[in-house]
Short mmCIF file of C-alpha atoms in Angstrom, two decimals:
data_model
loop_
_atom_site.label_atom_id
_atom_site.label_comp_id
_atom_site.label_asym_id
_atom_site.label_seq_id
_atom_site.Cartn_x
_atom_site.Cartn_y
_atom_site.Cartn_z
CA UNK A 1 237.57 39.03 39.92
CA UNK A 2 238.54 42.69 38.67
CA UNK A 3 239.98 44.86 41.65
CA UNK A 4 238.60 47.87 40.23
CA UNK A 5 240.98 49.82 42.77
CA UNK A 6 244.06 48.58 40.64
CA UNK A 7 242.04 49.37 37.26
CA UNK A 8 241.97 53.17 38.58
CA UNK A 9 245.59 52.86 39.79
CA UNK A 10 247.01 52.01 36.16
CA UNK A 11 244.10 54.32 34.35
CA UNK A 12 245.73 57.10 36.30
CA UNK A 13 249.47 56.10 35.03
CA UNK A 14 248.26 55.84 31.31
CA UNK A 15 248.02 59.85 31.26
CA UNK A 16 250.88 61.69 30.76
CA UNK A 17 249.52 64.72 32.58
CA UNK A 18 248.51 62.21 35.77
CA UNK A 19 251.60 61.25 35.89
CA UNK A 20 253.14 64.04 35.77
CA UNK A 21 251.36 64.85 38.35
CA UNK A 22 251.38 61.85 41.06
CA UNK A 23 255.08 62.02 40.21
CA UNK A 24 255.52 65.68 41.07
CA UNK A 25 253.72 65.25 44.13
CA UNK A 26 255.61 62.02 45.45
CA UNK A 27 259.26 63.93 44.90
CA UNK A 28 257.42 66.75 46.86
CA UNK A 29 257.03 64.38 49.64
CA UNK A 30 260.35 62.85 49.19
CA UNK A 31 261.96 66.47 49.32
CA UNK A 32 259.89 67.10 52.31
CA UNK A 33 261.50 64.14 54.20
CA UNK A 34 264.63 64.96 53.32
CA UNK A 35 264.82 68.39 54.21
CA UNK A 36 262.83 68.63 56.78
CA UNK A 37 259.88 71.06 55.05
CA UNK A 38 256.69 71.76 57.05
CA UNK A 39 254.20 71.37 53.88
CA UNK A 40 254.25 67.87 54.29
CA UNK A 41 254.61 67.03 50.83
CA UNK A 42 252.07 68.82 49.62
CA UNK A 43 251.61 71.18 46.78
CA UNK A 44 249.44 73.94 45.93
CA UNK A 45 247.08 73.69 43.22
CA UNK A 46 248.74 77.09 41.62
CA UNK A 47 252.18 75.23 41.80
CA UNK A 48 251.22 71.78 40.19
CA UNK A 49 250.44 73.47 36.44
CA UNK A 50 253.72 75.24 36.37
CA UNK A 51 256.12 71.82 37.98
CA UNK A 52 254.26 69.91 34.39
CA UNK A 53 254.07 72.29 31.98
CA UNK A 54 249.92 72.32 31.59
CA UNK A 55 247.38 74.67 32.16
CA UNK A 56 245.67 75.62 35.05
CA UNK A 57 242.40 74.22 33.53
CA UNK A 58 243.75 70.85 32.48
CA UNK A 59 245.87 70.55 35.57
CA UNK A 60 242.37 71.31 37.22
CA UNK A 61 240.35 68.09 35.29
CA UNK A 62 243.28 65.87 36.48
CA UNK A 63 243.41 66.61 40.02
CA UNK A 64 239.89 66.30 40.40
CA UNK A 65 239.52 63.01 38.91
CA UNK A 66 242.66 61.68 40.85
CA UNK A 67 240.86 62.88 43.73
CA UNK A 68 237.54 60.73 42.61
CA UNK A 69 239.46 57.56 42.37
CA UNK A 70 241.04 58.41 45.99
CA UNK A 71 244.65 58.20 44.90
CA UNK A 72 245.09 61.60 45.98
CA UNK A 73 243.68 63.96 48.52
CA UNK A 74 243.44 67.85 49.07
CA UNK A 75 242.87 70.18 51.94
CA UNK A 76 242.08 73.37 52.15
CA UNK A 77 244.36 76.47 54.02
CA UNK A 78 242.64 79.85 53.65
CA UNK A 79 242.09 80.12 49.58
CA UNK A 80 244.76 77.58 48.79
CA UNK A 81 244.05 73.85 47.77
CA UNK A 82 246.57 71.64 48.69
CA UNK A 83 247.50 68.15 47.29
CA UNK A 84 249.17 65.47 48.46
CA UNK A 85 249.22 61.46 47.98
CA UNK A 86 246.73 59.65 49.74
CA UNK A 87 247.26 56.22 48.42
CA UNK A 88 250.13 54.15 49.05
CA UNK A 89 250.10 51.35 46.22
CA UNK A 90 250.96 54.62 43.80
CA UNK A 91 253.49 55.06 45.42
CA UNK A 92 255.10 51.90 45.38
CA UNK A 93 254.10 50.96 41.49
CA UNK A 94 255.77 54.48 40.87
CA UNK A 95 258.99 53.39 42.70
CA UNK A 96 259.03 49.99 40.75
CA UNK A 97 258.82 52.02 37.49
CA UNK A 98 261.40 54.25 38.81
CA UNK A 99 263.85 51.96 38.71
#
Protein backbone atom coordinates (compact mmCIF):
# COMPACT_ATOMS: atom_id res chain seq x y z
CA UNK A 1 0.00 0.00 0.00
CA UNK A 2 1.42 3.58 -1.02
CA UNK A 3 1.89 5.88 2.17
CA UNK A 4 1.11 8.83 0.26
CA UNK A 5 2.62 10.87 3.34
CA UNK A 6 6.18 9.49 2.36
CA UNK A 7 5.36 10.15 -1.52
CA UNK A 8 4.97 14.00 -0.44
CA UNK A 9 8.01 13.71 1.87
CA UNK A 10 10.50 12.67 -1.07
CA UNK A 11 8.38 14.92 -3.82
CA UNK A 12 9.37 17.78 -1.57
CA UNK A 13 13.29 16.67 -1.53
CA UNK A 14 13.33 16.25 -5.42
CA UNK A 15 13.23 20.25 -5.72
CA UNK A 16 16.14 22.03 -5.36
CA UNK A 17 14.35 25.16 -4.19
CA UNK A 18 12.31 22.82 -1.39
CA UNK A 19 15.18 21.83 -0.26
CA UNK A 20 16.75 24.59 0.01
CA UNK A 21 14.27 25.54 1.85
CA UNK A 22 13.33 22.67 4.54
CA UNK A 23 17.12 22.76 4.92
CA UNK A 24 17.36 26.46 5.72
CA UNK A 25 14.67 26.20 8.06
CA UNK A 26 15.96 23.01 10.05
CA UNK A 27 19.63 24.84 10.61
CA UNK A 28 17.34 27.78 11.76
CA UNK A 29 16.02 25.54 14.37
CA UNK A 30 19.27 23.96 15.07
CA UNK A 31 20.85 27.56 15.56
CA UNK A 32 17.96 28.36 17.70
CA UNK A 33 18.80 25.47 20.13
CA UNK A 34 22.06 26.21 20.26
CA UNK A 35 22.05 29.68 21.02
CA UNK A 36 19.36 30.07 22.81
CA UNK A 37 17.18 32.44 20.13
CA UNK A 38 13.53 33.28 20.96
CA UNK A 39 12.17 32.77 17.19
CA UNK A 40 12.00 29.30 17.74
CA UNK A 41 13.42 28.29 14.61
CA UNK A 42 11.45 30.04 12.58
CA UNK A 43 11.99 32.27 9.64
CA UNK A 44 10.28 35.01 8.03
CA UNK A 45 8.89 34.66 4.72
CA UNK A 46 11.07 37.95 3.59
CA UNK A 47 14.23 36.07 4.95
CA UNK A 48 13.73 32.55 3.26
CA UNK A 49 14.24 34.07 -0.61
CA UNK A 50 17.41 35.79 0.30
CA UNK A 51 19.07 32.43 2.73
CA UNK A 52 18.41 30.37 -1.18
CA UNK A 53 19.06 32.63 -3.62
CA UNK A 54 15.26 32.69 -5.32
CA UNK A 55 12.74 35.10 -5.69
CA UNK A 56 10.22 36.21 -3.54
CA UNK A 57 7.56 34.78 -5.97
CA UNK A 58 9.08 31.35 -6.39
CA UNK A 59 10.10 31.17 -2.77
CA UNK A 60 6.28 32.05 -2.37
CA UNK A 61 4.90 28.77 -4.70
CA UNK A 62 7.23 26.57 -2.54
CA UNK A 63 6.25 27.48 0.82
CA UNK A 64 2.79 27.24 0.06
CA UNK A 65 2.82 23.88 -1.32
CA UNK A 66 5.14 22.61 1.57
CA UNK A 67 2.54 23.97 3.66
CA UNK A 68 -0.30 21.80 1.63
CA UNK A 69 1.51 18.60 2.16
CA UNK A 70 1.87 19.61 6.05
CA UNK A 71 5.64 19.31 6.19
CA UNK A 72 5.80 22.74 7.20
CA UNK A 73 3.72 25.24 9.05
CA UNK A 74 3.42 29.15 9.34
CA UNK A 75 2.03 31.63 11.77
CA UNK A 76 1.30 34.83 11.59
CA UNK A 77 2.95 37.99 13.96
CA UNK A 78 1.53 41.37 12.92
CA UNK A 79 2.31 41.45 8.88
CA UNK A 80 5.02 38.85 9.09
CA UNK A 81 4.58 35.08 8.06
CA UNK A 82 6.61 32.88 9.83
CA UNK A 83 7.84 29.32 8.94
CA UNK A 84 8.99 26.68 10.70
CA UNK A 85 9.07 22.65 10.42
CA UNK A 86 6.10 20.96 11.37
CA UNK A 87 6.94 17.46 10.43
CA UNK A 88 9.40 15.38 12.03
CA UNK A 89 10.19 12.46 9.46
CA UNK A 90 11.87 15.60 7.30
CA UNK A 91 13.76 16.08 9.63
CA UNK A 92 15.21 12.91 10.24
CA UNK A 93 15.48 11.79 6.28
CA UNK A 94 17.36 15.25 6.07
CA UNK A 95 19.80 14.22 8.89
CA UNK A 96 20.36 10.72 7.20
CA UNK A 97 21.26 12.60 3.96
CA UNK A 98 23.35 14.86 5.94
CA UNK A 99 25.64 12.54 6.72
Amino acid sequence: MINEENIQLFKALSEDTRYEIIKALIESENKCRENKYSNRGELCACEIPKIIGRTQSNTSMHLAKLQDWGIIKVRKEGKKRLYSIQNNKIRKILEVLEE
